[in-house]
Amino acid sequence: MSRPVVFKFLLYVAGDAPNSTQALANLTALCRVHLPDRHEIEVVDVFREPKRALDDRIWMTPTLVKVSPSPGRRIVGTLSQPEPLLQALGLSA
Amino acid sequence: MRSARSSDKRQPKTPTGITGFDEITGGGLPSGRTTLLVGGPGSGKTIFALQFLSLGARECNEPGIFVAFEETSQRIVSNAEAFGWKLAELRKSKVYFMDAQPSADVVQSGTFDLSGMLAALGVKIKEMQARRIVFDALDVVLALLPDPADRRREIHRLHEWLLANEITGLITAKAGGDEMSAFSQQQFSLLQFMVDCSVTLNHRVSRGVSQRNLRVQKFRGSSFDENESPFVIGKNGFDVALARSGRTDAKVSQERVTSGVKRLDTMLGGGYYRGASVLITGFPGTAKTTLSGAFAEAACERGERTMFVSFDSDGSEVMRNLASVGIRLERFTKSGTLRMVSARTITGSAETLLVHIKTLAREHESRCLVIDPVSTLAKVGNELTAHGVAERLIDWSKVDGTTLVCTSLLDEMSSQDSGSTPLQISTIADTWIHLNYLVQAGERNRGLSIIKSRGTEHSNQVRELILSSNGVTLADIYTAGGEVLMGTLRWEKESAERTAEEVAEVAGRLKRLSLDAEEAVLEVRLKSLQTELIAKQAEKMLLERSTASRKGETSRGHIRMRELRGADAAKPRTKLSRP
């Protein structure tokens, strides 16, 4: 790891719905383990910012969007299964 | 939940613009409620939904939202282009398409819900003032949820959301039939239970013929037609056939239209009624087409737009064949008055044929319609529906005031007297003309009789139908010794009568001539007698005159004698002057 790459995430949640809180918890845990000190998470509440969900074409909640590094990816769900998630984020060893 | 609110009032309905469906449900889908539309793949769910939205946007000022879970909006719009709903145009302002297909590169990890979509839709509804919404292929997105409990939860969420928004919703789902794998029976029944109205579409193939049916399964707070109704996806979208239109309060006309054969008009007491349905039955080759062609020609000559649907042969073939009996239709197809339709090219169920015919006739604004032969509707695979179709055909033509002439082939095996048609439409037709053959003395001749004609007095006579290059005409038939004479026998009889008449006429003329001669002789005699009489009279006069002069002469002679004698001269002179 020559230079640290910062992962930027957008997490769309539906208020404090169980799925959404679970996703946020899972994401934070994952970042702590795999991406310590090189991640940014922005949480978007679709109830508060529905227009943004519409513009970003977010239909299912929770949805995690990896903004950078490219390629951008979308992961839908509570993020409770780490294997496909890590694979999608390019973090699987 | 909120059902108490509507219990005092009839459930308001939102029209779908689908011919037939609005009649079945008494107005359309329940307003502000949710309807479930279930059907197998390719049963027409998306088309139904699009038609519902496009009508709202075009005619009811009810903007709509289409949530596409399966196909992209691009494809949906271009697929629906052919229906003429102007979706591409409506898309700009009145109909919003949300592409909610789960894309292939989205990774799924754990369960999710639809809150994001519903929140976004909430914004859109407010923005557009949308009154209608369609969730197309909900099963696709539900199938992504790993847990049945999650699916149930999302169905509930959607339902609650729809109720809260008081929007008229339509959810389509692939199910029904044996297509239950993607969508378990349990969720299906949950959805069924939740919604206020449920409609099933199915697509069966019976003996190789595709039959589409629609059935309303439930409709809370409203009565509806519970039977399966056949439908067709035609040029203008859905067309649902009403099992029984029930409201055939067609305007009854007293106007007569000619059958194209003068003597047939006379037999019918003036022709067919306008708007009546006429059935011409007969075996192959009994001139059914010719008779209906004569009707079409007469209609065109009156300038009435006419459509001739032929199931047997091409339009041009029909015209050529009819031209051989002096029925010239070509001029009318050129002017556009007549439209020839070769229905051999139309494949599909009887229902499809009916819809095609209806659409074409409306396009052409036909006032007269010929279907030759209507019995084609009952060909293999359609036996069950054909009767209903024929009935609807007649109902429809009545409502539209179209004069309908149908020919029907009789089963060759059925006996001539029974004359039953495969469609049983003989009972509902207004006028039924039957053509048959009479084989006699080595000849086959065509006979025409009117079996029934409602509301018109009609002849009970069998007539011989004669086709010649000058046209179609009817001839009286002779009955001799209890036998009906046609063809050559009739001709012989006719010529024998003609000869007898001639002989009688000649004899009469001879008699007159001889009388003339006698008269002339008498006249001559009369004249000569008159002349003789005049001669006799002249002779008589001459005689009298000569007698008188002779007497005078004699007396003068006496006087002269006396004078000469010189005696008593004075006396006889005075005597002589006295007489």
XYZ file of C-alpha atoms in Angstrom:
672
model
C 0.000 0.000 0.000
C 2.152 2.799 -1.332
C -0.387 5.602 -1.181
C -3.612 5.452 0.671
C -6.744 5.607 -1.460
C -9.682 7.304 0.202
C -13.027 5.548 -0.338
C -15.973 7.876 -0.683
C -19.353 6.375 0.086
C -22.910 7.628 -0.201
C -25.408 5.678 1.836
C -29.063 6.272 1.056
C -31.254 5.383 3.984
C -34.960 5.563 4.666
C -35.099 7.446 7.959
C -34.413 5.120 10.815
C -35.930 2.057 9.202
C -34.389 -1.152 10.554
C -32.819 -2.067 7.203
C -31.213 1.325 6.943
C -29.816 1.482 10.476
C -28.479 -1.998 10.016
C -26.794 -1.017 6.779
C -25.156 1.992 8.378
C -23.899 -0.120 11.247
C -22.580 -2.765 8.871
C -20.848 -0.181 6.721
C -19.185 1.545 9.640
C -17.958 -1.787 10.969
C -16.618 -2.801 7.590
C -14.779 0.462 7.091
C -13.229 0.228 10.517
C -11.843 -3.200 9.712
C -10.858 -2.822 6.043
C -10.466 0.889 5.454
C -9.265 2.454 8.667
C -8.779 6.202 8.262
C -9.314 6.201 4.539
C -13.023 6.432 4.072
C -15.739 9.090 3.947
C -19.405 8.232 4.434
C -22.225 10.581 3.554
C -25.660 9.487 4.673
C -28.638 10.651 2.593
C -32.094 10.240 4.091
C -34.540 9.736 1.230
C -37.414 10.879 3.387
C -35.698 14.190 3.949
C -34.255 14.499 0.474
C -36.620 12.597 -1.809
C -35.712 14.804 -4.744
C -32.159 13.662 -4.491
C -33.219 10.009 -4.449
C -35.245 10.662 -7.574
C -32.388 12.408 -9.331
C -29.887 9.775 -8.287
C -32.329 7.048 -9.247
C -32.308 5.392 -5.868
C -35.326 3.076 -5.688
C -34.351 0.600 -3.047
C -33.180 1.462 0.405
C -30.669 1.102 1.772
C -28.376 1.630 -1.207
C -24.671 2.115 -0.876
C -22.936 3.997 -3.662
C -19.170 3.851 -3.957
C -18.324 7.217 -5.472
C -14.581 6.786 -5.573
C -12.274 5.229 -6.403
C -13.729 4.346 -9.770
C -15.434 2.313 -10.987
C -18.487 3.456 -9.095
C -20.581 0.655 -7.699
C -23.986 0.261 -6.172
C -24.751 -2.181 -3.473
C -28.305 -2.698 -2.347
C -29.327 -4.133 0.988
C -28.382 -4.239 4.601
C -24.765 -5.106 3.743
C -25.086 -8.078 6.043
C -23.274 -10.478 3.721
C -19.638 -9.338 3.728
C -18.290 -11.587 0.968
C -20.151 -10.184 -2.067
C -19.773 -6.730 -0.588
C -16.000 -6.895 -0.282
C -15.811 -8.332 -3.756
C -17.868 -5.486 -5.122
C -15.721 -2.924 -3.382
C -12.545 -4.555 -4.666
C -11.406 -5.277 -1.159
C -11.410 -9.043 -1.199
C -7.936 -10.320 -0.865
C -59.381 0.696 6.678
C -61.046 3.546 4.912
C -63.882 1.554 3.556
C -66.305 3.162 5.956
C -65.907 6.387 4.091
C -67.188 5.058 0.831
C -69.979 2.914 2.193
C -72.460 5.743 1.940
C -71.620 6.444 -1.652
C -71.062 4.363 -4.716
C -67.453 3.631 -5.400
C -66.278 6.282 -7.881
C -64.614 4.862 -10.964
C -61.706 5.932 -13.073
C -62.166 5.160 -16.767
C -59.502 3.097 -18.479
C -60.486 3.885 -22.042
C -60.485 0.192 -22.795
C -63.433 -0.726 -24.970
C -65.555 -3.172 -23.088
C -63.680 -3.099 -19.804
C -65.306 0.081 -18.578
C -68.671 -1.492 -19.363
C -67.875 -4.697 -17.515
C -66.872 -2.832 -14.380
C -69.464 -0.141 -14.711
C -67.011 2.693 -15.239
C -63.434 1.541 -14.833
C -61.012 0.997 -11.991
C -61.851 2.082 -8.440
C -60.752 5.686 -7.998
C -58.112 6.266 -5.363
C -57.815 2.525 -4.801
C -55.532 -0.186 -5.987
C -56.201 -2.734 -8.678
C -54.201 -5.861 -9.259
C -53.778 -7.047 -12.810
C -52.508 -10.594 -13.020
C -51.586 -12.551 -16.093
C -49.027 -14.820 -17.644
C -46.180 -13.571 -19.808
C -47.443 -11.897 -22.952
C -50.997 -11.644 -21.719
C -51.140 -7.889 -22.273
C -50.655 -6.494 -18.779
C -48.319 -3.705 -19.807
C -50.548 -2.665 -22.683
C -53.550 -2.532 -20.382
C -51.577 -0.367 -17.960
C -50.306 1.968 -20.655
C -53.756 2.421 -22.097
C -55.037 3.292 -18.642
C -52.346 5.939 -18.198
C -52.549 7.384 -21.662
C -56.310 7.858 -21.458
C -55.945 9.639 -18.139
C -53.300 11.941 -19.524
C -55.012 12.644 -22.822
C -58.646 12.890 -21.895
C -59.182 13.060 -18.158
C -56.477 15.554 -17.254
C -55.097 12.978 -14.875
C -51.326 12.798 -15.200
C -49.816 9.417 -14.468
C -46.657 7.669 -13.422
C -45.406 4.411 -14.851
C -42.966 2.497 -12.690
C -41.194 -0.011 -14.889
C -39.616 -2.872 -13.000
C -39.061 -5.113 -15.959
C -38.630 -3.415 -19.308
C -36.937 -0.079 -19.829
C -39.235 2.850 -20.436
C -37.544 3.351 -23.777
C -38.651 -0.039 -24.970
C -42.102 0.260 -23.496
C -42.748 3.545 -25.239
C -41.444 2.358 -28.573
C -43.418 -0.884 -28.312
C -46.578 1.060 -27.657
C -45.877 3.474 -30.500
C -48.120 1.503 -32.844
C -51.246 2.068 -30.746
C -51.371 5.769 -31.463
C -51.512 6.873 -27.853
C -48.838 9.522 -28.403
C -46.878 8.296 -25.402
C -43.649 9.854 -26.606
C -45.400 13.205 -26.586
C -47.244 12.643 -23.321
C -44.010 11.590 -21.757
C -42.785 15.149 -21.734
C -45.379 16.396 -19.332
C -48.246 14.091 -18.541
C -46.821 10.636 -18.094
C -43.668 10.052 -16.137
C -41.741 6.847 -16.636
C -39.592 5.662 -13.782
C -37.006 3.106 -14.782
C -36.796 0.938 -11.717
C -35.341 -2.171 -13.266
C -32.872 -3.838 -10.954
C -29.759 -3.381 -13.015
C -27.421 -6.263 -13.524
C -24.374 -4.604 -12.001
C -26.076 -3.766 -8.749
C -24.755 -5.994 -6.040
C -27.168 -7.162 -3.467
C -26.125 -7.767 0.055
C -28.840 -8.498 2.511
C -32.387 -7.351 2.381
C -33.753 -3.976 1.347
C -37.026 -2.124 1.056
C -38.822 0.166 -1.377
C -38.923 3.240 0.839
C -36.508 5.101 -1.408
C -38.652 4.624 -4.439
C -41.854 5.531 -2.651
C -40.284 8.669 -1.223
C -39.092 9.683 -4.653
C -42.494 8.918 -6.136
C -44.127 11.036 -3.474
C -42.165 14.008 -4.707
C -43.024 13.275 -8.295
C -46.736 12.888 -7.558
C -46.849 16.295 -5.926
C -44.844 17.829 -8.701
C -47.031 16.447 -11.483
C -50.334 16.348 -9.647
C -50.460 12.728 -10.710
C -53.759 10.903 -10.281
C -52.812 7.528 -11.709
C -49.905 5.230 -11.067
C -48.838 1.891 -12.493
C -46.375 -0.522 -10.956
C -45.510 -2.768 -13.840
C -44.218 -6.261 -13.032
C -44.047 -5.918 -9.273
C -43.122 -9.586 -9.104
C -39.701 -8.825 -10.587
C -38.651 -6.626 -7.707
C -40.309 -8.794 -5.085
C -38.384 -11.792 -6.369
C -35.158 -10.061 -5.328
C -36.161 -10.102 -1.703
C -34.724 -13.224 -0.182
C -37.206 -13.671 2.608
C -40.971 -14.258 2.098
C -41.560 -12.161 5.186
C -39.751 -9.262 3.528
C -41.895 -9.597 0.426
C -45.041 -9.478 2.506
C -43.716 -6.436 4.287
C -43.040 -4.628 1.009
C -46.468 -5.467 -0.358
C -47.957 -3.953 2.772
C -45.717 -0.929 2.507
C -46.774 -0.320 -1.057
C -50.408 -0.719 -0.208
C -50.233 1.685 2.697
C -48.427 4.173 0.577
C -51.022 3.968 -2.208
C -53.842 4.465 0.256
C -52.100 7.408 1.876
C -51.627 9.077 -1.486
C -55.228 8.448 -2.583
C -54.063 7.739 -6.047
C -55.633 5.274 -8.463
C -53.104 2.486 -8.589
C -52.636 -0.436 -10.899
C -50.200 -3.174 -9.988
C -49.381 -5.758 -12.598
C -47.803 -9.071 -11.756
C -46.878 -12.186 -13.656
C -48.825 -14.988 -12.115
C -51.806 -17.125 -12.744
C -51.846 -20.296 -14.711
C -48.795 -22.353 -13.896
C -46.496 -19.364 -13.783
C -46.437 -19.307 -10.017
C -42.777 -19.984 -9.433
C -41.608 -16.395 -9.379
C -44.461 -15.303 -7.271
C -45.619 -17.673 -4.622
C -49.230 -18.500 -4.091
C -49.056 -16.992 -0.639
C -47.950 -13.528 -1.731
C -50.325 -13.677 -4.601
C -53.253 -14.278 -2.330
C -52.019 -11.572 -0.001
C -52.022 -9.101 -2.859
C -55.393 -10.339 -3.991
C -56.764 -9.788 -0.554
C -55.278 -6.330 -0.165
C -56.415 -4.722 -3.369
C -59.913 -3.451 -4.015
C -60.147 -4.797 -7.501
C -58.508 -7.734 -9.146
C -58.406 -8.556 -12.840
C -57.002 -11.682 -14.433
C -55.795 -11.953 -17.998
C -55.160 -15.269 -19.585
C -53.937 -16.459 -22.888
C -54.856 -19.958 -23.909
C -54.284 -21.846 -27.062
C -57.170 -24.032 -28.006
C -56.613 -26.312 -30.986
C -53.921 -24.052 -32.286
C -55.953 -20.890 -32.023
C -54.980 -18.282 -29.514
C -57.759 -17.077 -27.237
C -57.332 -14.236 -24.820
C -59.701 -13.764 -21.929
C -60.154 -11.203 -19.235
C -61.970 -11.721 -15.986
C -62.713 -9.402 -13.132
C -62.215 -11.462 -10.000
C -63.280 -8.972 -7.424
C -64.350 -5.404 -7.161
C -65.100 -4.118 -3.704
C -68.172 -1.995 -3.453
C -69.276 -2.504 -7.011
C -71.096 -4.956 -9.151
C -69.353 -6.320 -12.187
C -69.640 -8.882 -14.910
C -68.115 -12.024 -13.459
C -67.769 -13.977 -16.661
C -64.669 -14.400 -18.683
C -64.734 -12.017 -21.594
C -62.649 -12.568 -24.690
C -60.420 -9.684 -25.650
C -58.095 -8.770 -28.442
C -55.069 -6.561 -28.616
C -55.765 -4.687 -31.780
C -54.594 -1.591 -33.528
C -55.951 0.712 -30.876
C -54.984 -1.406 -27.921
C -57.288 -3.499 -25.830
C -60.692 -4.409 -27.042
C -62.731 -6.448 -24.626
C -65.757 -8.180 -26.011
C -68.851 -7.895 -23.942
C -70.418 -11.258 -23.454
C -73.766 -9.607 -23.972
C -74.039 -5.998 -24.815
C -77.521 -5.934 -23.319
C -78.167 -2.434 -24.502
C -79.075 -2.857 -28.096
C -81.425 0.072 -28.135
C -80.417 0.654 -31.705
C -82.452 3.076 -33.691
C -84.943 1.020 -35.619
C -85.302 2.206 -39.148
C -88.289 1.938 -41.450
C -86.098 2.681 -44.412
C -85.656 -0.044 -46.957
C -82.551 -0.751 -48.932
C -82.548 -2.765 -52.086
C -81.119 -6.243 -52.158
C -79.702 -5.523 -55.592
C -82.150 -7.908 -57.215
C -85.399 -6.266 -58.206
C -87.595 -9.272 -57.943
C -86.117 -10.186 -54.581
C -87.090 -6.738 -53.330
C -90.594 -7.442 -54.476
C -90.565 -10.743 -52.660
C -89.464 -8.959 -49.500
C -92.067 -6.272 -49.896
C -89.545 -3.577 -50.714
C -86.101 -4.803 -49.784
C -84.108 -5.263 -46.605
C -84.574 -2.897 -43.680
C -81.720 -0.516 -43.126
C -79.623 -1.745 -40.239
C -81.013 -5.249 -40.490
C -78.877 -8.309 -40.541
C -79.473 -10.596 -43.444
C -78.335 -14.153 -43.563
C -77.933 -15.959 -46.858
C -77.394 -19.655 -46.421
C -76.695 -22.292 -48.962
C -74.415 -25.015 -50.169
C -71.213 -24.237 -52.022
C -71.937 -22.714 -55.402
C -75.500 -21.643 -54.757
C -74.598 -18.044 -55.632
C -74.403 -16.724 -52.096
C -71.487 -14.493 -52.987
C -73.246 -13.298 -56.105
C -76.334 -12.326 -54.181
C -74.313 -10.445 -51.602
C -72.287 -8.861 -54.404
C -75.489 -7.562 -55.949
C -76.349 -5.986 -52.621
C -72.910 -4.369 -52.395
C -73.167 -2.983 -55.912
C -76.584 -1.501 -55.256
C -75.331 0.069 -52.035
C -72.354 1.613 -53.824
C -74.609 2.917 -56.562
C -76.540 4.764 -53.883
C -73.181 6.175 -52.806
C -73.123 4.379 -49.466
C -69.769 3.324 -48.180
C -69.617 -0.433 -48.201
C -67.174 -3.016 -47.016
C -66.959 -6.494 -48.470
C -65.124 -8.982 -46.300
C -64.235 -12.159 -48.098
C -62.860 -15.154 -46.281
C -62.755 -17.380 -49.339
C -60.809 -15.486 -51.904
C -58.962 -12.311 -52.661
C -60.849 -9.093 -53.204
C -59.738 -8.885 -56.819
C -60.816 -12.466 -57.423
C -64.234 -11.796 -55.989
C -64.597 -8.736 -58.201
C -63.534 -10.640 -61.313
C -65.964 -13.433 -60.569
C -68.807 -11.057 -59.895
C -68.060 -9.132 -63.099
C -68.954 -12.287 -65.020
C -72.541 -11.923 -63.867
C -72.698 -8.239 -64.590
C -71.865 -7.027 -61.083
C -69.117 -4.518 -61.624
C -67.522 -3.495 -58.362
C -64.146 -2.344 -59.582
C -65.294 1.207 -60.287
C -66.356 1.569 -56.657
C -63.107 0.329 -55.193
C -61.350 2.927 -57.288
C -63.569 5.714 -56.028
C -63.132 4.450 -52.479
C -66.806 3.789 -51.843
C -66.184 0.078 -51.653
C -63.513 -1.565 -49.597
C -62.653 -5.158 -50.341
C -61.072 -6.996 -47.442
C -59.509 -10.358 -47.851
C -59.856 -11.826 -44.417
C -57.837 -14.877 -45.247
C -54.821 -12.877 -44.241
C -56.205 -12.217 -40.783
C -55.241 -15.035 -38.522
C -56.359 -15.655 -35.020
C -59.437 -16.361 -33.059
C -62.960 -15.497 -34.060
C -62.722 -12.649 -31.597
C -59.685 -11.245 -33.375
C -61.511 -11.425 -36.674
C -64.484 -9.598 -35.259
C -62.312 -6.842 -33.861
C -60.468 -6.515 -37.149
C -63.710 -6.295 -39.052
C -65.089 -3.745 -36.615
C -61.974 -1.616 -36.775
C -61.832 -1.698 -40.563
C -65.523 -0.933 -40.885
C -65.215 2.028 -38.534
C -62.194 3.316 -40.400
C -64.031 3.043 -43.659
C -67.244 4.426 -42.121
C -69.172 1.625 -43.743
C -72.931 1.789 -43.840
C -73.262 -1.583 -45.483
C -71.212 -4.605 -44.694
C -70.945 -7.961 -46.411
C -69.265 -10.906 -44.751
C -68.722 -13.855 -47.001
C -69.016 -16.350 -45.434
C -69.555 -15.720 -41.773
C -69.370 -19.448 -41.114
C -65.586 -19.177 -41.314
C -65.734 -17.829 -37.805
C -66.640 -21.271 -36.620
C -63.677 -23.051 -38.077
C -61.604 -25.418 -36.017
C -60.550 -24.037 -32.681
C -63.253 -21.438 -32.510
C -66.335 -23.545 -32.055
C -66.876 -22.440 -28.499
C -66.564 -18.733 -29.045
C -67.852 -18.401 -32.574
C -71.502 -18.301 -31.648
C -70.903 -15.481 -29.197
C -68.838 -13.678 -31.771
C -71.536 -13.923 -34.402
C -74.076 -12.631 -31.922
C -71.849 -9.706 -31.047
C -71.283 -9.030 -34.716
C -75.005 -8.658 -35.219
C -75.439 -6.623 -32.034
C -72.655 -4.325 -33.054
C -73.968 -3.785 -36.570
C -77.407 -3.022 -35.114
C -76.054 -0.439 -32.717
C -74.061 1.167 -35.498
C -77.002 1.014 -37.902
C -74.964 -0.932 -40.409
C -76.865 -3.107 -42.831
C -75.196 -6.458 -42.604
C -75.358 -9.215 -45.173
C -73.727 -12.449 -44.109
C -73.483 -15.592 -46.090
C -73.151 -18.894 -44.378
C -72.090 -22.176 -45.701
C -74.317 -25.023 -44.734
C -72.755 -28.248 -43.775
C -72.889 -30.445 -46.825
C -73.818 -33.381 -44.730
C -76.733 -31.704 -43.037
C -80.040 -32.186 -44.702
C -81.469 -29.459 -46.850
C -84.633 -29.025 -44.888
C -83.053 -28.553 -41.504
C -80.890 -25.787 -42.918
C -79.205 -25.112 -39.617
C -76.149 -22.922 -39.671
C -73.086 -23.837 -37.688
C -73.260 -20.548 -35.833
C -76.952 -20.714 -35.026
C -77.187 -17.120 -36.115
C -80.200 -17.943 -38.200
C -82.251 -17.325 -35.084
C -80.964 -13.824 -34.524
C -80.757 -12.681 -38.119
C -83.642 -10.499 -39.269
C -83.943 -11.891 -42.739
C -82.936 -15.353 -43.758
C -82.693 -16.268 -47.390
C -81.956 -19.819 -48.270
C -80.488 -20.984 -51.548
C -80.493 -24.562 -52.619
C -80.160 -26.828 -55.570
C -82.855 -28.756 -57.218
C -81.552 -31.641 -59.209
C -84.091 -32.741 -61.763
C -84.048 -34.152 -65.251
C -80.268 -34.170 -65.317
C -79.942 -30.561 -64.256
C -78.956 -28.664 -61.190
C -80.803 -25.424 -60.739
C -80.677 -22.810 -58.046
C -83.723 -22.116 -55.979
C -84.228 -19.184 -53.683
C -86.653 -18.941 -50.843
C -87.162 -16.580 -47.975
C -87.293 -18.523 -44.767
C -88.020 -15.542 -42.612
C -88.004 -11.805 -42.737
C -88.976 -10.029 -39.589
C -91.286 -7.119 -39.940
C -91.711 -7.339 -43.667
C -94.278 -9.182 -45.621
C -92.561 -11.674 -47.780
C -93.353 -14.106 -50.474
C -93.701 -17.746 -49.657
C -92.761 -18.701 -53.187
C -89.659 -20.516 -54.253
C -88.013 -18.689 -57.120
C -85.401 -19.820 -59.521
C -82.230 -17.779 -59.320
C -80.798 -17.132 -62.736
C -77.318 -15.822 -63.289
C -76.373 -14.429 -66.637
C -73.880 -11.947 -67.943
C -76.626 -9.354 -67.667
C -77.005 -9.828 -63.984
C -78.965 -11.679 -61.427
C -82.651 -12.194 -61.671
C -85.334 -14.411 -60.340
C -87.800 -16.394 -62.352
C -91.103 -17.919 -61.409
C -91.004 -21.597 -61.227
C -93.669 -23.840 -62.612
C -95.424 -26.430 -60.727
C -96.826 -29.142 -62.895
C -98.452 -32.236 -61.546
C -97.145 -31.476 -58.079
C -93.587 -31.086 -59.321
C -91.525 -27.967 -59.297
C -90.096 -27.178 -62.687
C -86.854 -25.329 -63.083
C -84.207 -24.845 -65.694
C -84.824 -26.581 -69.004
C -88.080 -28.065 -67.833
C -89.289 -24.620 -66.964
C -88.078 -23.368 -70.302
C -89.886 -26.158 -72.113
C -93.037 -25.429 -70.268
C -92.648 -21.772 -71.008
C -92.032 -22.359 -74.702
C -94.979 -24.718 -74.964
C -97.154 -22.041 -73.521
C -95.693 -19.522 -75.873
C -96.512 -21.747 -78.874
C -100.060 -22.306 -77.712
C -100.485 -18.617 -77.340
C -99.141 -17.999 -80.799
C -101.501 -20.510 -82.380
C -104.440 -18.928 -80.657
C -103.368 -15.528 -81.787
C -102.977 -16.591 -85.416
C -106.377 -18.235 -85.391
C -107.908 -15.089 -84.066
C -106.234 -13.043 -86.730
C -107.546 -15.402 -89.455
C -111.049 -15.134 -88.143
C -110.840 -11.392 -88.146
C -109.571 -11.385 -91.712
C -112.430 -13.504 -92.974
C -114.913 -11.332 -91.162
C -113.303 -8.314 -92.752
C -113.769 -9.921 -96.144
C -117.414 -10.679 -95.521
C -117.944 -7.159 -94.382
C -116.312 -5.855 -97.513
C -118.497 -8.029 -99.706
C -121.594 -6.792 -97.977
C -120.511 -3.237 -98.316
C -119.943 -3.673 -102.027
C -123.337 -5.234 -102.423
C -124.872 -2.444 -100.472
C -123.294 0.101 -102.771
C -124.372 -1.568 -106.000
C -127.905 -1.864 -104.711
C -127.912 1.784 -103.843
C -126.713 2.648 -107.332
C -129.395 0.414 -108.812
C -131.939 2.177 -106.639
C -130.886 5.556 -107.917
C -131.072 4.273 -111.489
C -134.538 2.918 -110.911
C -135.683 6.176 -109.374
C -134.310 8.099 -112.366
C -136.039 5.710 -114.692
C -139.267 6.208 -112.820
C -139.002 9.968 -113.000
C -138.279 9.805 -116.703
C -141.260 7.617 -117.168
C -143.560 9.994 -115.360
C -142.285 12.960 -117.219
C -142.661 11.313 -120.635
C -146.179 10.205 -119.769
C -147.169 13.774 -118.830
C -145.732 15.307 -121.997
C -147.428 12.690 -124.058
C -150.757 13.588 -122.495
C -150.154 17.303 -123.129
C -149.167 16.560 -126.635
C -152.348 14.615 -127.125
C -154.608 17.377 -125.787
C -152.761 20.046 -127.722
C -153.229 17.826 -130.737
C -157.008 17.749 -130.155
C -157.207 21.502 -129.838
C -155.143 21.923 -132.920
C -157.416 19.518 -134.718
C -160.476 21.433 -133.655
C -158.855 24.673 -134.598
C -158.012 23.238 -137.901
C -161.550 22.023 -138.255
C -162.624 25.552 -137.174
C -165.489 24.364 -135.072
C -166.355 25.112 -131.482
C -162.949 26.569 -131.069
C -163.753 28.768 -128.064
C -165.467 26.158 -125.932
C -162.814 23.442 -125.660
C -160.196 26.156 -124.858
C -162.059 27.233 -121.778
C -162.581 23.621 -120.855
C -158.941 22.970 -121.267
C -157.813 25.780 -118.947
C -160.071 24.459 -116.205
C -158.460 21.110 -115.053
